[in-house]
Coordinates of C-alpha atoms in Angstrom, one line a residue:
X1 CA 253.2 57.5 6.9
X2 CA 255.8 59.6 8.6
X3 CA 255.5 63.1 8.0
X4 CA 258.7 65.5 6.8
X5 CA 260.4 65.2 10.0
X6 CA 260.5 62.0 10.5
X7 CA 262.0 61.1 7.7
X8 CA 264.6 63.7 7.8
X9 CA 265.5 62.3 11.1
X10 CA 266.2 59.5 9.8
X11 CA 268.7 60.2 6.6
X12 CA 270.4 62.5 9.4
X13 CA 271.2 59.4 11.5
X14 CA 272.0 57.2 8.5
X15 CA 274.7 59.5 7.5
X16 CA 275.9 60.3 10.7
X17 CA 276.5 56.3 11.0
X18 CA 277.7 56.2 7.8
X19 CA 280.1 59.0 9.0
X20 CA 281.2 57.7 11.9
X21 CA 281.7 54.1 10.5
X22 CA 283.7 56.0 7.7
X23 CA 286.0 58.2 10.5
X24 CA 286.9 55.4 12.2
X25 CA 288.3 53.2 9.2
X26 CA 290.7 55.9 9.0
X27 CA 293.6 56.1 11.4
X28 CA 294.1 58.8 13.6
X29 CA 296.2 61.8 13.2
X30 CA 299.5 62.0 14.8
X31 CA 300.4 64.3 16.9
X32 CA 303.4 66.4 16.1
X33 CA 305.8 67.5 19.4
X34 CA 308.5 69.9 17.7
X35 CA 310.1 71.3 20.8
X36 CA 310.6 67.9 22.2
X37 CA 306.9 69.3 24.2
X38 CA 305.7 65.2 25.0
X39 CA 302.1 65.9 27.1
X40 CA 302.3 61.9 28.6
X41 CA 305.7 62.0 28.5
X42 CA 306.5 61.4 32.6
X43 CA 304.1 58.2 32.2
X44 CA 306.5 56.5 28.8
X45 CA 309.9 58.1 31.0
X46 CA 308.6 57.0 34.7
X47 CA 306.2 54.3 33.4
X48 CA 303.4 53.1 35.6
X49 CA 305.8 51.2 38.2
X50 CA 307.8 54.1 39.9
X51 CA 306.1 57.0 41.6
X52 CA 309.2 59.2 41.4
X53 CA 311.3 59.8 38.2
X54 CA 314.8 57.8 38.4
X55 CA 316.8 61.3 37.5
X56 CA 315.8 62.2 41.2
X57 CA 317.9 59.5 42.6
X58 CA 320.7 61.3 41.1
X59 CA 320.5 64.6 42.5
X60 CA 322.7 66.3 45.1
X61 CA 321.5 68.4 48.2
X62 CA 323.9 71.3 47.2
X63 CA 322.8 71.4 44.1
X64 CA 319.4 72.6 45.9
X65 CA 318.9 73.5 49.2
X66 CA 318.8 77.2 49.7
X67 CA 319.6 77.8 46.0
X68 CA 317.9 79.8 43.4
X69 CA 317.0 77.5 40.2
X70 CA 316.2 77.5 36.6
X71 CA 314.6 74.5 35.9
X72 CA 315.1 74.4 31.9
X73 CA 311.9 72.4 30.4
X74 CA 310.2 71.7 33.3
X75 CA 307.0 69.9 30.9
X76 CA 304.2 69.4 33.3
X77 CA 306.7 70.3 36.3
X78 CA 306.7 67.3 38.4
X79 CA 310.4 66.9 38.9
X80 CA 310.8 70.8 39.5
X81 CA 308.1 70.3 42.7
X82 CA 309.4 67.3 43.9
X83 CA 313.4 69.2 43.4
X84 CA 311.5 72.2 45.6
X85 CA 310.1 70.1 47.9
X86 CA 313.0 67.0 48.7
X87 CA 315.7 70.0 49.6
X88 CA 314.0 73.0 50.3
X89 CA 315.1 75.3 47.4
X90 CA 314.7 78.8 48.1
X91 CA 313.5 79.9 44.0
X92 CA 312.7 77.8 40.8
X93 CA 311.1 79.0 37.7
X94 CA 309.7 76.0 35.3
X95 CA 310.4 77.1 31.9
X96 CA 309.0 75.8 28.8
X97 CA 307.8 77.0 25.7
X98 CA 304.6 75.0 25.5
X99 CA 301.6 76.8 27.5
X100 CA 299.0 73.6 28.1
X101 CA 302.4 72.7 29.3
X102 CA 302.8 74.9 31.7
X103 CA 298.9 74.5 32.9
X104 CA 298.8 71.8 34.0
X105 CA 302.1 72.6 36.0
X106 CA 300.9 74.8 37.6
X107 CA 297.9 72.9 38.6
X108 CA 299.9 70.4 39.7
X109 CA 301.8 72.6 42.2
X110 CA 298.2 73.5 43.6
X111 CA 297.8 69.9 43.7
X112 CA 300.4 69.1 45.9
X113 CA 300.2 71.8 48.1
X114 CA 296.6 70.9 48.7
X115 CA 295.0 73.8 47.3
X116 CA 291.4 72.9 46.4
X117 CA 289.9 76.2 46.7
X118 CA 292.0 79.1 44.1
X119 CA 294.6 80.7 45.8
X120 CA 295.1 82.7 48.5
X121 CA 298.7 82.4 48.6
X122 CA 301.7 83.9 45.5
X123 CA 305.1 82.9 44.3
X124 CA 307.4 85.4 46.3
X125 CA 308.9 86.0 43.1
X126 CA 307.8 86.6 39.7
X127 CA 309.1 86.5 36.4
X128 CA 310.6 89.8 36.4
X129 CA 313.0 89.0 39.3
X130 CA 314.3 86.7 37.0
X131 CA 314.7 89.0 33.6
X132 CA 316.2 92.6 32.4
X133 CA 313.3 94.6 31.2
X134 CA 312.0 95.0 27.8
X135 CA 314.5 97.0 25.7
X136 CA 317.4 96.7 28.2
X137 CA 320.2 94.6 27.4
X138 CA 322.8 92.4 29.3
X139 CA 325.5 94.1 27.2
X140 CA 323.8 97.5 28.5
X141 CA 324.8 97.0 32.1
X142 CA 327.8 97.7 34.0
X143 CA 330.0 94.3 35.3
X144 CA 328.9 95.4 38.8
X145 CA 325.7 94.3 38.7
X146 CA 326.7 91.2 37.2
X147 CA 327.7 89.9 40.5
X148 CA 324.8 91.4 42.5
X149 CA 321.9 88.9 43.6
X150 CA 318.3 89.3 42.2
X151 CA 316.5 87.4 44.0
X152 CA 314.8 89.4 46.9
X153 CA 311.7 87.0 47.6
X154 CA 313.4 85.7 50.5
X155 CA 313.7 89.3 52.5
X156 CA 314.0 89.5 56.6
X157 CA 309.5 90.3 56.6
X158 CA 309.7 86.1 55.0
X159 CA 307.6 83.8 57.7
X160 CA 309.4 80.9 56.2
X161 CA 311.9 79.2 58.4
X162 CA 314.7 78.1 56.0
X163 CA 316.4 75.9 58.4
X164 CA 313.1 73.7 59.1
X165 CA 313.7 69.8 59.4
X166 CA 311.6 68.0 56.7
X167 CA 310.5 69.9 52.6
X168 CA 308.5 71.5 51.1
X169 CA 304.7 71.1 51.2
X170 CA 301.2 73.3 51.9
X171 CA 301.7 77.2 51.4
X172 CA 305.6 77.2 51.2
X173 CA 305.8 75.5 48.0
X174 CA 304.2 78.2 46.3
X175 CA 305.6 80.6 47.6
X176 CA 309.1 79.3 46.3
X177 CA 307.7 78.3 43.2
X178 CA 306.5 79.7 40.0
X179 CA 306.4 78.0 36.0
X180 CA 306.9 80.7 32.5
X181 CA 305.7 79.7 29.3
X182 CA 307.9 80.8 27.3
X183 CA 311.1 79.6 24.8
X184 CA 314.6 80.4 26.5
X185 CA 316.5 81.6 23.3
X186 CA 313.9 84.5 23.7
X187 CA 314.3 85.8 27.6
X188 CA 316.8 87.9 28.1
X189 CA 317.5 86.5 31.5
X190 CA 319.8 89.1 34.3
X191 CA 323.7 87.8 35.2
X192 CA 324.3 85.6 38.4
X193 CA 320.9 85.5 39.3
X194 CA 320.5 81.5 40.1
X195 CA 322.9 78.8 41.1
X196 CA 321.4 75.7 40.2
X197 CA 320.5 75.9 35.8
X198 CA 318.0 72.2 35.4
X199 CA 318.1 70.7 31.9
X200 CA 316.9 67.6 31.1
X201 CA 316.7 66.1 28.0
X202 CA 316.1 69.5 26.5
X203 CA 318.7 69.8 24.7
X204 CA 318.1 67.8 21.7
X205 CA 314.7 70.6 20.9
X206 CA 316.9 72.8 21.5
X207 CA 320.0 71.5 19.0
X208 CA 317.7 70.2 16.3
X209 CA 314.6 73.4 15.7
X210 CA 317.7 77.0 16.9
X211 CA 320.9 74.5 14.7
X212 CA 324.0 74.9 16.3
X213 CA 324.6 78.9 16.8
X214 CA 321.0 78.2 18.8
X215 CA 322.8 75.5 20.8
X216 CA 325.8 77.8 21.7
X217 CA 323.0 81.2 22.2
X218 CA 321.9 78.6 24.8
X219 CA 325.2 77.0 26.5
X220 CA 326.1 81.0 26.1
X221 CA 323.3 81.6 28.2
X222 CA 323.5 79.2 30.7
X223 CA 326.5 80.5 31.8
X224 CA 325.5 83.7 32.1
X225 CA 322.7 83.3 34.0
X226 CA 324.5 81.6 36.6
X227 CA 326.1 82.4 39.8
X228 CA 330.0 82.4 40.3
X229 CA 330.5 78.6 41.6
X230 CA 327.0 77.9 39.6
X231 CA 325.4 73.9 38.3
X232 CA 325.0 73.0 35.7
X233 CA 322.8 70.1 35.5
X234 CA 323.0 68.9 32.1
X235 CA 321.2 65.6 30.3
X236 CA 321.7 65.6 26.9
X237 CA 320.1 62.9 25.2
X238 CA 322.1 60.8 21.6
X239 CA 322.9 60.9 18.6
X240 CA 320.9 58.3 17.3
X241 CA 317.9 60.4 18.5
X242 CA 318.4 62.5 16.7
X243 CA 318.8 60.7 14.0
X244 CA 315.0 59.5 14.4
X245 CA 313.7 62.7 15.6
X246 CA 315.1 65.3 12.9
X247 CA 312.1 64.7 10.3
X248 CA 309.5 66.9 13.0
X249 CA 310.0 69.7 10.6
X250 CA 311.4 70.6 7.6
X251 CA 313.4 73.2 9.8
X252 CA 314.9 70.3 12.6
X253 CA 315.9 68.2 8.8
X254 CA 318.0 71.3 7.3
X255 CA 319.0 72.1 11.3
X256 CA 319.8 68.1 10.9
X257 CA 322.0 68.3 8.1
X258 CA 323.8 71.3 8.2
X259 CA 325.1 69.7 11.9
X260 CA 328.7 70.1 13.0
X261 CA 328.0 69.8 17.0
X262 CA 327.8 66.9 18.7
X263 CA 326.7 65.2 21.3
X264 CA 329.3 64.2 22.3
X265 CA 331.1 67.7 21.7
X266 CA 329.3 69.1 24.2
X267 CA 331.7 69.1 27.0
X268 CA 334.7 70.5 25.2
X269 CA 332.2 73.1 24.3
X270 CA 331.6 74.5 27.8
X271 CA 335.2 74.0 28.6
X272 CA 337.4 75.1 26.7
X273 CA 334.7 77.2 24.6
X274 CA 331.5 78.8 26.8
X275 CA 334.6 79.1 29.9
X276 CA 332.4 76.3 32.4
X277 CA 335.1 75.3 35.1
X278 CA 335.1 71.5 35.9
X279 CA 333.2 68.9 34.3
X280 CA 332.3 66.5 36.7
X281 CA 330.0 62.7 34.6
X282 CA 326.9 61.7 36.8
X283 CA 326.4 58.5 35.6
X284 CA 326.4 57.5 31.5
X285 CA 323.2 56.3 31.7
X286 CA 320.2 56.9 34.6
X287 CA 318.7 53.6 37.0
X288 CA 315.5 52.4 36.3
X289 CA 314.6 54.4 33.4
X290 CA 312.0 52.7 31.1
X291 CA 313.5 51.8 27.0
X292 CA 315.2 54.7 25.6
X293 CA 316.1 56.9 28.8
X294 CA 318.6 55.7 30.0
X295 CA 320.9 59.3 29.1
X296 CA 324.7 60.0 30.4
X297 CA 324.1 63.0 34.1
X298 CA 326.6 65.8 33.2
X299 CA 327.6 68.5 36.0
X300 CA 329.2 71.7 34.9
X301 CA 330.5 74.4 36.7
X302 CA 331.1 77.3 36.7

């Protein structure tokens, strides 16, 4: 006859087996990505047959080479890092609302730079280079301040040779990039601070979560952040995708019901209301994209 302890072990094992079977019959809990912060986005978009994001084929050297850039909704940072490597971007700030994705972006950056035992080189840039000090609003600044480039990381003391042939790698890559976990609508971004703002398949999520008012606020902020002649590269999602995703939260559902603005209105809004001087349709669809991701790409110039 077994001891009490042995009987208890058998009972526990049977209960665990029963519980495991019951759990196996239940559907896996679906993860809701309210802000489009998909943790396998690049796997869906790029697929298993391509090594590079297909949107890279539409990017132009003139938008990035020796430019200061902000990538809004950078996800895990693959496109962000690729642009810096390929076009020798002067400074790049990747923003995303999801802290987990930003953590992955930093890891991806270190992997691309060949860092294996902890980083010893830091970026030449800091978050404070991009935003006004706490309590200081852009409306409080003189117009003269708007024309002053605030990014000063590439000083005369910098060891980077901007005329060097080939793409960036290693420590140079670490010096040029920062990633920041932030909601772009809550950032007090400086005026006239960058040459290019990248917004790829993100604007729908701003629109759904913060409505028409939040969308217009983002467009105004983007215009203000760009230097004269700056580029706003926008990849909007189609209205049909709004209809499919509006039920991710009650906030999104209500905003969707109240929306007046539509994606086909965006060019007119950015030109006539926000103040961009020109719009160029780069492509109506992105080549080699997986199903559902072949979207138009626009260039708006300040």
